[in-house]
Coordinates of C-alpha atoms in Angstrom, one line a residue:
Chain G
M1 CA 4.9 -49.5 -17.7
M2 CA 7.2 -47.2 -19.8
D3 CA 9.7 -45.8 -17.8
I4 CA 11.2 -42.2 -19.2
G5 CA 14.4 -42.5 -17.1
N6 CA 16.4 -40.0 -19.0
T7 CA 14.3 -37.1 -17.7
S8 CA 14.8 -37.8 -14.0
T9 CA 16.6 -35.0 -12.4
R10 CA 19.0 -37.8 -10.7
T11 CA 20.7 -40.1 -12.9
D12 CA 20.1 -43.3 -12.1
P13 CA 23.0 -45.7 -12.5
S14 CA 21.0 -49.2 -12.9
A15 CA 18.8 -47.1 -15.6
A16 CA 21.7 -46.0 -17.7
I17 CA 23.2 -49.8 -18.0
P18 CA 20.0 -51.9 -18.7
A19 CA 21.1 -55.6 -18.2
R20 CA 18.6 -57.4 -20.0
P21 CA 16.6 -54.8 -21.9
G22 CA 14.2 -57.5 -23.6
I23 CA 13.1 -58.9 -20.1
G24 CA 12.6 -55.2 -18.8
A25 CA 10.8 -53.9 -21.9
R26 CA 8.4 -57.1 -21.7
F27 CA 8.1 -57.0 -17.6
N28 CA 6.5 -53.2 -18.5
V29 CA 4.4 -53.9 -21.2
I30 CA 2.9 -56.5 -19.1
V31 CA 2.5 -54.2 -16.1
T32 CA 1.2 -51.5 -18.6
I33 CA -1.2 -53.9 -20.0
V34 CA -2.3 -55.1 -16.6
L35 CA -2.8 -51.6 -15.0
L36 CA -5.1 -50.5 -18.2
L37 CA -7.0 -53.4 -17.8
V38 CA -7.8 -52.8 -13.9
L39 CA -8.3 -49.2 -14.9
V40 CA -10.8 -50.2 -17.8
F41 CA -12.8 -53.2 -15.4
A42 CA -12.6 -51.6 -12.1
P43 CA -16.0 -49.7 -11.9
A44 CA -17.6 -52.7 -13.2
F45 CA -17.3 -54.2 -9.4
A46 CA -17.1 -51.2 -7.4
K47 CA -19.7 -48.9 -5.7
N48 CA -20.8 -45.7 -7.2
F49 CA -18.8 -43.7 -4.5
F50 CA -15.6 -45.4 -4.9
V51 CA -16.1 -44.9 -8.9
F52 CA -16.4 -41.4 -8.0
Q53 CA -13.1 -41.6 -5.9
M54 CA -11.5 -43.0 -8.8
T55 CA -12.5 -40.2 -10.9
L56 CA -11.0 -37.9 -8.5
W57 CA -7.9 -39.9 -8.3
L58 CA -7.3 -39.9 -12.3
I59 CA -8.0 -36.0 -12.2
Y60 CA -5.4 -35.6 -9.6
A61 CA -3.2 -37.7 -11.4
I62 CA -3.6 -35.8 -15.0
A63 CA -3.0 -32.5 -12.9
I64 CA 0.1 -33.9 -11.1
L65 CA 1.4 -35.1 -14.6
A66 CA 1.4 -31.4 -15.7
L67 CA 3.8 -30.8 -13.0
N68 CA 5.9 -33.8 -13.6
L69 CA 6.1 -32.6 -17.3
L70 CA 7.1 -29.3 -16.3
T71 CA 9.6 -30.2 -13.7
G72 CA 10.6 -33.4 -15.2
S73 CA 11.6 -31.6 -18.6
S74 CA 12.5 -28.4 -17.9
G75 CA 13.5 -28.5 -14.1
Q76 CA 11.5 -25.7 -13.4
V77 CA 9.1 -26.1 -10.1
S78 CA 5.7 -24.8 -9.8
L79 CA 3.8 -24.4 -6.8
G80 CA 1.2 -22.5 -8.3
H81 CA -0.7 -25.0 -10.3
S82 CA -3.8 -24.8 -8.0
A83 CA -4.5 -21.3 -10.1
F84 CA -4.5 -23.0 -13.6
Y85 CA -6.9 -25.9 -12.0
A86 CA -8.9 -23.0 -11.0
I87 CA -8.9 -21.4 -14.5
G88 CA -9.8 -24.8 -15.9
A89 CA -12.5 -25.4 -13.2
Y90 CA -14.2 -21.7 -13.8
T91 CA -13.9 -22.1 -17.5
A92 CA -15.8 -25.2 -17.5
A93 CA -18.4 -24.2 -15.1
I94 CA -19.0 -20.6 -16.6
L95 CA -19.2 -22.3 -20.0
L96 CA -21.6 -24.8 -19.0
N97 CA -24.3 -22.5 -17.3
E98 CA -24.1 -19.5 -20.0
T99 CA -23.6 -21.2 -23.2
G100 CA -24.9 -24.8 -23.1
L101 CA -21.8 -25.9 -25.0
N102 CA -21.1 -29.9 -24.6
Y103 CA -19.1 -30.6 -21.7
V104 CA -16.8 -32.2 -23.5
L105 CA -15.6 -29.6 -25.6
T106 CA -15.4 -27.4 -22.8
L107 CA -12.3 -29.4 -22.0
P108 CA -10.2 -27.9 -24.9
V109 CA -11.5 -24.0 -24.1
A110 CA -10.2 -25.1 -20.7
A111 CA -6.9 -26.0 -22.0
L112 CA -6.6 -23.0 -24.3
F113 CA -7.3 -20.5 -21.3
G114 CA -4.8 -22.4 -18.9
F115 CA -2.0 -22.2 -21.7
V116 CA -2.6 -18.4 -22.3
A117 CA -2.7 -17.8 -18.3
G118 CA 0.5 -20.0 -18.0
F119 CA 2.2 -18.5 -21.0
L120 CA 1.7 -15.1 -19.6
F121 CA 2.6 -15.6 -16.0
G122 CA 5.7 -17.6 -17.1
F123 CA 7.0 -14.7 -19.2
P124 CA 7.9 -12.6 -16.3
A125 CA 8.3 -15.6 -13.5
L126 CA 10.6 -17.6 -15.5
R127 CA 13.4 -14.6 -14.7
L128 CA 13.7 -16.8 -11.6
T129 CA 15.1 -20.2 -11.1
G130 CA 15.2 -22.8 -8.6
V131 CA 13.2 -21.9 -5.3
A132 CA 12.6 -18.3 -6.2
L133 CA 10.4 -19.3 -8.6
A134 CA 8.7 -21.9 -6.6
M135 CA 8.1 -18.7 -4.4
A136 CA 6.7 -16.7 -7.1
T137 CA 4.6 -19.2 -8.4
F138 CA 3.5 -19.9 -4.7
A139 CA 2.3 -16.4 -4.6
L140 CA 0.5 -17.0 -7.3
A141 CA -1.5 -19.9 -5.7
V142 CA -2.0 -17.4 -2.4
A143 CA -3.5 -14.8 -4.3
T144 CA -5.7 -17.1 -6.4
P145 CA -8.9 -17.2 -4.0
A146 CA -8.6 -13.6 -3.4
I147 CA -8.7 -12.9 -7.2
I148 CA -11.5 -15.1 -7.9
K149 CA -13.7 -13.3 -5.1
L150 CA -12.6 -9.9 -6.8
H151 CA -15.9 -8.0 -7.7
V152 CA -14.7 -7.7 -11.2
F153 CA -14.7 -11.6 -11.7
E154 CA -17.4 -12.0 -8.8
E155 CA -20.5 -11.9 -11.4
W156 CA -18.9 -15.1 -13.2
T157 CA -17.3 -17.0 -10.5
G158 CA -20.2 -16.6 -8.0
G159 CA -17.3 -15.2 -5.4
V160 CA -17.8 -17.3 -2.2
Q161 CA -21.0 -19.0 -3.3
G162 CA -19.3 -21.0 -6.2
L163 CA -21.2 -22.4 -9.1
F164 CA -23.3 -25.4 -9.6
V165 CA -22.9 -27.6 -12.8
D166 CA -25.4 -30.3 -14.0
K167 CA -24.2 -33.9 -13.8
P168 CA -23.6 -35.2 -17.4
R169 CA -25.2 -38.3 -18.5
A170 CA -24.0 -41.4 -19.9
P171 CA -24.8 -40.9 -23.8
F172 CA -25.9 -43.2 -26.5
G173 CA -28.2 -45.1 -24.1
L174 CA -25.1 -46.9 -22.8
P175 CA -25.8 -49.3 -19.7
I176 CA -23.3 -47.8 -17.4
S177 CA -24.1 -45.5 -14.5
D178 CA -23.3 -41.5 -14.7
D179 CA -20.4 -42.3 -12.6
A180 CA -18.9 -44.8 -14.4
W181 CA -19.4 -42.7 -17.4
L182 CA -17.8 -40.0 -16.0
Y183 CA -14.7 -42.2 -14.7
Y184 CA -14.2 -43.8 -18.4
L185 CA -14.6 -40.2 -19.8
T186 CA -11.5 -38.9 -17.4
L187 CA -9.7 -42.4 -18.0
A188 CA -9.8 -41.5 -22.1
V189 CA -8.6 -37.9 -21.4
G190 CA -5.8 -39.1 -19.0
V191 CA -4.4 -41.8 -21.5
L192 CA -4.6 -39.0 -24.1
V193 CA -2.7 -36.3 -22.0
F194 CA -0.3 -39.1 -21.1
L195 CA 0.6 -40.0 -24.5
F196 CA 1.0 -36.6 -25.4
G197 CA 3.4 -36.1 -22.6
L198 CA 5.5 -38.8 -23.9
S199 CA 5.5 -37.6 -27.2
L200 CA 6.2 -34.3 -26.2
L201 CA 9.2 -35.3 -24.1
N202 CA 10.7 -37.1 -27.2
S203 CA 10.2 -34.6 -29.6
R204 CA 12.4 -31.5 -30.4
T205 CA 10.4 -29.3 -27.9
G206 CA 11.2 -31.9 -25.0
R207 CA 14.9 -32.3 -25.9
A208 CA 15.3 -28.7 -26.0
C209 CA 13.7 -28.5 -22.5
L210 CA 15.9 -31.2 -21.2
A211 CA 19.1 -29.5 -22.9
L212 CA 18.0 -26.4 -20.7
R213 CA 17.4 -27.9 -17.5
D214 CA 20.8 -29.9 -17.8
N215 CA 23.0 -26.8 -18.7
P216 CA 21.3 -23.6 -19.9
I217 CA 24.2 -21.6 -20.9
A218 CA 25.3 -24.5 -23.1
A219 CA 21.9 -25.1 -24.6
S220 CA 21.4 -21.4 -25.6
A221 CA 24.8 -21.9 -27.3
M222 CA 23.2 -24.2 -29.3
G223 CA 20.9 -21.8 -30.5
V224 CA 17.9 -23.3 -27.9
N225 CA 15.6 -20.0 -27.4
V226 CA 15.7 -20.1 -23.5
A227 CA 13.0 -17.6 -22.7
L228 CA 10.8 -19.2 -25.2
Y229 CA 11.0 -22.8 -24.5
K230 CA 10.7 -22.3 -20.9
T231 CA 7.5 -20.3 -21.4
L232 CA 6.3 -22.8 -23.8
I233 CA 6.6 -25.6 -21.3
F234 CA 5.2 -24.0 -18.7
G235 CA 2.0 -23.1 -20.9
V236 CA 1.8 -26.6 -21.8
S237 CA 1.9 -27.5 -18.2
A238 CA -0.7 -25.0 -17.2
A239 CA -2.9 -26.3 -20.0
I240 CA -3.0 -29.8 -18.7
A241 CA -3.5 -28.5 -15.3
S242 CA -6.4 -26.7 -16.6
I243 CA -8.0 -29.6 -18.0
A244 CA -7.8 -31.6 -14.9
G245 CA -9.6 -28.6 -13.4
A246 CA -12.4 -28.8 -15.8
L247 CA -12.6 -32.3 -15.2
S248 CA -13.0 -31.6 -11.7
A249 CA -15.6 -29.2 -12.1
I250 CA -17.8 -31.4 -14.1
A251 CA -17.1 -34.4 -12.1
I252 CA -17.6 -32.7 -8.8
Q253 CA -20.8 -30.7 -10.0
F254 CA -19.9 -27.6 -7.8
V255 CA -16.7 -25.3 -8.0
A256 CA -16.1 -22.9 -5.0
V257 CA -13.0 -20.7 -4.3
D258 CA -12.5 -22.6 -1.2
S259 CA -11.2 -25.6 -3.3
F260 CA -8.5 -23.8 -5.0
T261 CA -6.0 -22.9 -2.0
F262 CA -2.4 -23.1 -2.1
H263 CA -3.1 -26.3 -0.1
L264 CA -3.9 -27.9 -3.5
A265 CA -1.1 -26.5 -5.2
I266 CA 1.1 -28.0 -2.6
L267 CA -0.3 -31.3 -2.3
L268 CA 0.3 -31.7 -6.2
F269 CA 3.8 -30.9 -5.6
V270 CA 3.6 -33.6 -2.9
G271 CA 2.1 -36.1 -5.4
M272 CA 4.8 -35.2 -8.0
V273 CA 7.5 -36.0 -5.5
V274 CA 6.1 -39.1 -3.8
G275 CA 5.7 -40.5 -7.2
G276 CA 9.0 -39.7 -8.6
I277 CA 10.0 -36.4 -10.3
G278 CA 9.9 -36.7 -14.2
W279 CA 8.5 -40.4 -14.1
L280 CA 5.0 -39.8 -15.8
P281 CA 3.3 -42.9 -14.5
G282 CA 4.5 -42.0 -11.1
S283 CA 2.1 -39.3 -11.1
L284 CA -0.9 -42.1 -10.3
V285 CA 0.9 -43.1 -7.5
G286 CA 1.4 -39.7 -6.3
A287 CA -2.3 -39.1 -7.0
A288 CA -3.4 -42.1 -5.0
F289 CA -1.6 -40.5 -1.8
V290 CA -3.5 -37.0 -2.7
V291 CA -6.9 -38.8 -2.8
F292 CA -6.8 -41.1 -0.2
V293 CA -4.1 -39.9 2.6
P294 CA -6.7 -37.3 3.8
N295 CA -9.4 -39.4 3.8
I296 CA -7.7 -41.7 6.3
A297 CA -5.7 -39.1 8.3
D298 CA -8.4 -36.6 8.8
G299 CA -11.2 -39.2 9.9
I300 CA -8.3 -39.4 12.8
S301 CA -7.8 -36.1 13.5
Q302 CA -8.4 -32.6 11.3
G303 CA -5.1 -31.5 10.1
L304 CA -3.2 -34.5 10.3
S305 CA -3.0 -34.9 6.7
G306 CA -0.6 -32.0 6.4
A307 CA 1.7 -33.7 8.7
V308 CA 1.4 -37.1 7.2
F309 CA 2.3 -35.4 3.8
G310 CA 5.1 -33.6 5.3
G311 CA 6.5 -36.8 7.0
L312 CA 6.0 -38.7 3.4
L313 CA 7.9 -35.9 1.7
L314 CA 10.9 -36.3 4.4
L315 CA 10.8 -40.0 3.9
V316 CA 11.1 -39.4 0.3
I317 CA 13.6 -36.8 0.4
F318 CA 16.1 -39.0 2.9
V319 CA 15.4 -42.7 1.7
L320 CA 13.6 -43.0 -1.4
P321 CA 15.2 -39.6 -3.8
N322 CA 13.4 -41.0 -6.4
G323 CA 10.0 -41.9 -5.0
A324 CA 7.9 -44.6 -6.3
K325 CA 9.8 -44.9 -9.3
Q326 CA 12.6 -46.2 -7.4
I327 CA 10.2 -48.7 -5.9
A328 CA 9.0 -49.7 -9.8
T329 CA 12.9 -49.8 -10.8
W330 CA 13.6 -52.1 -7.9
L331 CA 10.7 -54.3 -8.9
S332 CA 11.2 -54.2 -12.3
A333 CA 14.9 -55.6 -11.8
Q334 CA 13.7 -58.1 -9.7
F335 CA 11.1 -59.7 -12.0
G336 CA 13.5 -58.7 -14.8
A337 CA 16.4 -61.1 -13.5
K338 CA 14.3 -64.2 -13.3
Chain K
M1 CA -3.8 15.4 3.7
E2 CA -4.2 14.1 7.2
L3 CA -5.9 10.9 5.8
L4 CA -2.7 10.7 3.2
I5 CA -0.2 11.2 6.3
G6 CA -2.2 8.6 8.5
Q7 CA -2.5 6.0 5.9
T8 CA 1.5 6.3 5.0
L9 CA 2.1 5.8 8.8
S10 CA 0.0 2.9 9.2
G11 CA 1.6 1.5 6.2
L12 CA 5.1 2.0 7.3
A13 CA 3.8 -0.1 10.1
N14 CA 2.9 -3.1 8.2
G15 CA 5.7 -2.3 6.3
A16 CA 8.1 -2.7 9.2
I17 CA 6.5 -6.5 9.4
Y18 CA 7.2 -7.2 5.7
A19 CA 10.6 -5.7 6.3
C20 CA 11.3 -8.2 8.8
I21 CA 9.8 -11.2 7.0
A22 CA 11.8 -9.9 3.9
L23 CA 14.8 -9.8 5.9
A24 CA 14.6 -13.2 7.3
L25 CA 14.1 -14.4 3.7
V26 CA 17.2 -12.6 2.5
M27 CA 19.2 -14.1 5.0
I28 CA 18.5 -17.6 4.6
Y29 CA 18.8 -16.9 0.8
K30 CA 22.2 -15.5 1.5
T31 CA 23.5 -18.1 3.7
I32 CA 22.2 -21.1 1.6
D33 CA 21.1 -19.9 -1.6
H34 CA 17.5 -20.7 -1.5
L35 CA 14.3 -19.0 -0.4
N36 CA 12.8 -20.5 2.7
I37 CA 8.8 -21.1 2.1
A38 CA 8.3 -22.0 5.7
Q39 CA 9.6 -18.8 6.9
G40 CA 6.1 -17.7 7.5
E41 CA 5.1 -21.0 9.2
M42 CA 8.0 -20.8 11.6
A43 CA 7.0 -17.5 12.6
M44 CA 3.5 -18.6 13.0
I45 CA 4.7 -21.3 15.3
S46 CA 6.8 -18.8 17.5
T47 CA 3.7 -16.9 17.8
F48 CA 1.5 -19.8 18.9
F49 CA 4.3 -20.4 21.5
A50 CA 4.3 -17.0 22.7
W51 CA 0.5 -17.4 23.2
Q52 CA 0.7 -20.7 25.0
L53 CA 3.1 -19.1 27.3
M54 CA 0.7 -16.3 28.0
E55 CA -2.2 -18.7 28.4
W56 CA -0.1 -20.5 31.1
G57 CA -0.1 -17.1 33.0
V58 CA 3.9 -15.7 32.0
P59 CA 3.4 -11.9 31.4
Y60 CA 3.9 -10.1 28.0
W61 CA 7.9 -9.4 27.7
P62 CA 9.0 -12.6 29.4
A63 CA 6.9 -14.5 26.8
F64 CA 8.3 -12.2 24.4
F65 CA 11.8 -12.7 25.0
L66 CA 11.5 -16.4 25.9
T67 CA 10.1 -16.9 22.6
I68 CA 12.7 -15.1 20.5
F69 CA 15.2 -17.3 22.2
V70 CA 13.3 -20.7 21.4
A71 CA 12.5 -19.6 18.0
F72 CA 16.5 -18.9 17.6
C73 CA 17.1 -22.4 19.0
G74 CA 14.5 -24.0 16.7
G75 CA 16.3 -22.4 13.8
V76 CA 19.3 -23.6 14.4
A77 CA 17.8 -27.1 15.0
I78 CA 15.8 -27.3 11.6
D79 CA 19.0 -26.3 10.1
R80 CA 21.1 -29.1 11.8
V81 CA 18.6 -31.8 11.6
L82 CA 16.9 -31.3 8.2
F83 CA 18.8 -29.0 6.1
R84 CA 22.6 -29.8 7.0
P85 CA 22.4 -33.1 5.5
L86 CA 20.8 -31.5 2.5
A87 CA 23.5 -29.4 1.8
K88 CA 25.0 -30.8 -1.1
A89 CA 21.7 -32.0 -2.9
P90 CA 19.6 -30.7 -5.6
V91 CA 17.6 -27.6 -5.5
L92 CA 14.4 -29.7 -5.8
T93 CA 15.3 -31.7 -2.7
H94 CA 15.6 -28.5 -0.9
L95 CA 12.2 -27.2 -2.0
A96 CA 10.6 -30.5 -1.3
G97 CA 12.3 -30.2 2.3
F98 CA 10.9 -26.4 2.6
V99 CA 7.5 -28.1 1.4
A100 CA 7.7 -30.6 4.3
L101 CA 8.6 -28.2 6.8
F102 CA 5.7 -26.0 6.0
M103 CA 3.5 -28.6 6.0
I104 CA 4.4 -30.4 9.2
L105 CA 4.3 -26.8 11.0
N106 CA 1.5 -25.8 9.7
S107 CA -0.6 -29.2 10.2
V108 CA 1.4 -29.3 13.7
A109 CA -0.1 -26.2 14.9
G110 CA -3.8 -26.9 13.4
L111 CA -3.2 -29.9 15.6
V112 CA -2.1 -28.5 18.8
W113 CA -4.0 -25.0 18.9
D114 CA -6.8 -26.3 16.6
F115 CA -7.8 -23.6 13.7
T116 CA -10.0 -21.6 15.3
I117 CA -8.9 -18.0 15.3
K118 CA -7.4 -16.4 18.4
P119 CA -7.0 -12.9 19.7
F120 CA -3.4 -11.9 20.6
P121 CA -2.4 -9.2 22.9
Y122 CA -1.6 -5.6 22.1
P123 CA 1.5 -5.0 24.4
F124 CA 0.9 -1.2 24.3
G125 CA -2.7 -0.8 23.8
T126 CA -4.2 0.5 20.5
S127 CA -4.6 4.2 22.1
P128 CA -3.6 7.1 19.9
F129 CA 0.0 7.3 19.9
L130 CA 1.0 10.5 21.9
G131 CA -2.5 11.9 21.7
S132 CA -2.1 11.7 17.9
S133 CA -5.0 10.6 15.6
L134 CA -2.8 9.5 13.0
I135 CA -1.5 6.4 14.3
S136 CA -2.0 4.2 17.2
T137 CA 0.5 3.1 20.1
H138 CA 0.6 -0.5 18.8
Q139 CA 1.6 0.5 15.1
A140 CA 4.1 3.3 16.3
A141 CA 5.5 0.0 18.5
M142 CA 5.8 -2.3 15.4
I143 CA 7.7 0.7 13.6
G144 CA 9.7 1.3 16.7
I145 CA 10.6 -2.7 17.5
S146 CA 11.1 -3.4 14.2
M147 CA 13.6 -0.7 13.6
V148 CA 15.6 -1.1 16.3
L149 CA 15.9 -4.8 15.9
L150 CA 17.1 -3.8 12.0
F151 CA 19.6 -1.6 13.5
L152 CA 20.8 -3.9 16.0
L153 CA 21.3 -6.4 13.2
Y154 CA 23.3 -3.8 11.1
L155 CA 25.4 -3.2 14.1
F156 CA 25.9 -7.0 14.6
F157 CA 26.7 -7.4 11.0
Q158 CA 29.0 -4.4 10.7
F159 CA 30.9 -4.2 14.0
T160 CA 31.3 -7.7 15.2
R161 CA 33.5 -10.4 14.3
I162 CA 31.2 -12.9 14.4
G163 CA 29.0 -10.7 11.8
L164 CA 32.2 -10.4 9.8
A165 CA 32.6 -14.0 9.7
M166 CA 28.6 -14.7 8.6
R167 CA 29.2 -12.5 5.7
A168 CA 32.4 -13.9 4.6
A169 CA 30.7 -17.5 4.8
A170 CA 27.6 -16.4 3.3
T171 CA 29.6 -14.6 0.3
L172 CA 32.9 -16.9 -0.2
P173 CA 32.2 -20.3 2.0
E174 CA 35.3 -21.9 0.4
S175 CA 37.6 -19.1 1.4
A176 CA 35.9 -18.4 4.7
R177 CA 36.7 -21.9 5.8
L178 CA 40.4 -21.5 4.4
V179 CA 41.0 -18.8 7.0
G180 CA 39.1 -20.5 9.8
I181 CA 35.8 -19.5 9.9
R182 CA 33.4 -22.7 10.9
T183 CA 30.8 -22.0 7.9
G184 CA 28.4 -24.6 9.0
R185 CA 28.0 -22.8 12.3
M186 CA 27.3 -19.7 10.5
V187 CA 24.9 -21.2 8.4
S188 CA 23.2 -22.4 11.4
L189 CA 23.4 -19.0 13.1
G190 CA 21.9 -17.7 9.9
W191 CA 18.7 -20.1 10.2
G192 CA 18.7 -19.2 14.3
M193 CA 18.6 -15.5 13.5
A194 CA 16.0 -15.9 10.6
S195 CA 13.9 -17.7 12.8
A196 CA 14.2 -15.2 15.8
I197 CA 13.4 -12.1 13.2
G198 CA 10.3 -14.2 12.0
A199 CA 9.3 -14.7 15.8
V200 CA 9.1 -11.0 16.5
A201 CA 7.3 -10.2 13.2
G202 CA 4.7 -12.7 14.0
M203 CA 4.2 -11.7 17.6
L204 CA 4.0 -7.9 16.5
I205 CA 1.5 -8.4 13.4
A206 CA -0.6 -11.4 15.4
P207 CA -2.7 -8.6 17.1
V208 CA -3.7 -7.2 13.8
V209 CA -4.2 -10.4 11.8
F210 CA -5.3 -12.8 14.6
L211 CA -3.6 -15.9 15.4
E212 CA -4.4 -18.9 13.2
P213 CA -2.2 -21.6 11.4
N214 CA -3.0 -19.9 8.1
M215 CA -2.1 -16.2 9.3
M216 CA 1.1 -15.6 7.7
A217 CA 0.5 -16.5 4.0
G218 CA -0.3 -13.1 3.2
I219 CA 2.2 -11.7 5.2
L220 CA 4.8 -13.9 3.6
L221 CA 3.4 -13.1 0.4
Y222 CA 4.2 -9.3 0.8
G223 CA 7.6 -10.3 2.6
F224 CA 8.5 -11.9 -0.8
A225 CA 7.1 -9.0 -2.6
A226 CA 9.5 -6.8 -0.4
A227 CA 12.5 -9.2 -0.9
V228 CA 12.2 -9.1 -4.8
L229 CA 11.8 -5.2 -4.9
G230 CA 14.5 -5.1 -2.6
G231 CA 16.6 -7.2 -4.9
L232 CA 16.7 -10.4 -3.2
S233 CA 20.2 -10.5 -2.2
S234 CA 20.3 -6.9 -0.3
P235 CA 19.3 -6.9 3.5
A236 CA 18.9 -3.2 3.1
G237 CA 17.0 -3.5 0.0
A238 CA 14.7 -6.1 1.6
V239 CA 14.1 -3.3 4.4
A240 CA 13.4 -0.4 2.1
G241 CA 11.1 -3.1 0.1
G242 CA 9.3 -4.0 2.9
L243 CA 8.7 -0.3 4.0
L244 CA 7.5 0.7 0.2
V245 CA 5.4 -2.1 -0.1
G246 CA 3.7 -1.4 3.2
V247 CA 3.0 2.3 2.1
F248 CA 2.0 1.3 -1.4
E249 CA -0.7 -1.3 0.1
N250 CA -2.1 1.1 2.1
L251 CA -2.0 4.3 -0.1
V252 CA -3.7 2.1 -3.1
G253 CA -6.4 0.8 -0.5
T254 CA -6.8 4.2 0.2
F255 CA -6.8 6.4 -2.8
V256 CA -7.9 4.3 -5.8
P257 CA -11.5 3.9 -6.1
G258 CA -13.5 0.5 -6.3
V259 CA -10.2 -1.1 -4.4
G260 CA -10.8 -2.5 -1.0
H261 CA -9.1 -4.8 1.7
E262 CA -9.9 -8.0 -0.8
I263 CA -7.2 -6.5 -3.3
K264 CA -4.4 -7.1 -0.7
L265 CA -3.2 -10.5 -2.0
P266 CA -3.7 -9.9 -5.9
L267 CA -1.9 -6.6 -5.4
A268 CA 1.2 -8.3 -3.9
L269 CA 1.2 -10.8 -6.7
A270 CA 0.7 -7.9 -9.4
L271 CA 3.6 -6.4 -7.6
I272 CA 6.0 -9.0 -7.4
I273 CA 5.2 -9.8 -11.3
A274 CA 5.5 -6.1 -12.3
V275 CA 9.0 -5.9 -10.4
L276 CA 10.0 -9.1 -12.3
A277 CA 9.0 -8.2 -15.5
L278 CA 10.2 -4.4 -15.3
K279 CA 13.0 -4.3 -13.0
P280 CA 14.3 -8.4 -12.2
N281 CA 16.9 -7.1 -10.1
G282 CA 14.9 -5.1 -8.1
L283 CA 15.8 -1.7 -6.6
F284 CA 19.1 -2.4 -5.0
G285 CA 20.0 -6.1 -6.3
R286 CA 23.2 -6.4 -8.3
K287 CA 22.9 -8.1 -11.7
I288 CA 24.2 -11.8 -11.0
T289 CA 26.7 -12.6 -13.7
Q290 CA 27.5 -16.2 -13.9
R291 CA 31.0 -17.3 -15.2
V292 CA 30.8 -20.0 -17.8

């Protein structure tokens, strides 16, 4: 897996001095290839329901990647990405129901709407930093279901009833199930978003954001437009979350208010922290927790998953400050040393 | 006219609760420089504790004061166990700590007391206050109790040694430590007091919003709006902000056509955004200047 260690919020001494870069890099390449192969061939060996779960997993991974990009590059934290996820989901559902637009084409539209919403919300909110910004975005997440239910939007959003979406069929007569087709679509979008995220971090914009994160005053003295870049990266992150939301609407074939409470926003945050902040592949690990922990925990007792997630967070804080990234780095070092 | 006065008064009643939550937020903000996202959940779990005591047959007022005491101890414990070790950690770690606390409290309340809505007793009943049709006794009590609490806090911070020490520890921790103030204890005390204030707010608002694990999300939103309006760093501003926000919420809900109960949360959000966009330092906050 590719490691963008230079964007983690804490400097990792072992990452700073790569002992044998050749072996470590080769290990990363091998892991990436194996992971991609597993992801590509998994549906052939799994039942449809499990394929559906894997689709959800990838969708959450995209949403968590959106957060990761925001927090990892600019140090801003959002507890309100459920709102942008909802914007994407409703955009896709409404477009599919009202216009008959091809479902693949709803994704860029959702991204555009998400970007605009993120940009507009970011403008006032970014006067805050740290926990205060998290609180303001949390306010957005808490208010989102109520906004969706407003009379003004009810005609479009279906209010409490929600909206139904037709399931897309596998095109071109491909000999795979509809679930598998959706899975591959999500995987393709996920890979594209991942590559986009990586190149963004290595671009001028990404470097400007890193500078902002590490020292806003020095960055602005160097000519980085603080407000513009902060809002820009917030908008991009919101756009990606919105794509994830649109994919979820298509995959679940149903959009309802109850899916977009602040619990979703908190789950995305937990996923990011568990996966390792600023480490894009960690999004997959975090998303796995987000999808599969509630399945197990809520089977034991309703509401238990919250406690499990809280416990996981504490574990990460006190034992593994870099989350899954730390484990991956350790593994990489173990195998690399041989 | 009568409607206007009545709505203003009941707005003040809700506003008093928002003021308490805002004050609790501001207190922790001043002591450790972070906003406690779990503040609402701490108040919620205290309220559940009071409810449980009453279920066990404890009369209202002993349960009320016992809950305040337990909430205080709980707040101190949270500081000692969770946030003291994180004192030097980066912001993100703190935030993760708050979120973890939020999830655990919310989940534990659901596990222990389940997610059904429970009624909470009115200590003074809901009869009209002193025969007036404008405001109920409970609303009057909400205003009265919060104002007494806030006044006591003012006296505490202004005229006691320990209050002075707390202010010193919050303003300049290093200098405070040099003159012999145990700043760690002051932070714990701040946590305990914030938790206790939250408990009072929770027990007063619970009869109105009913008791359930998610009851405080909306209240916390309004408390945050109040704190932002008051400037985040000013306790008096938080109280004034709370009252203003409460009245504003009620008047908009009553007099703006087409706006009903469902607008409550979007309105709080709009208020937060408007204050941040137009007057980022709030009504009473000082502009923060940073030394380069």
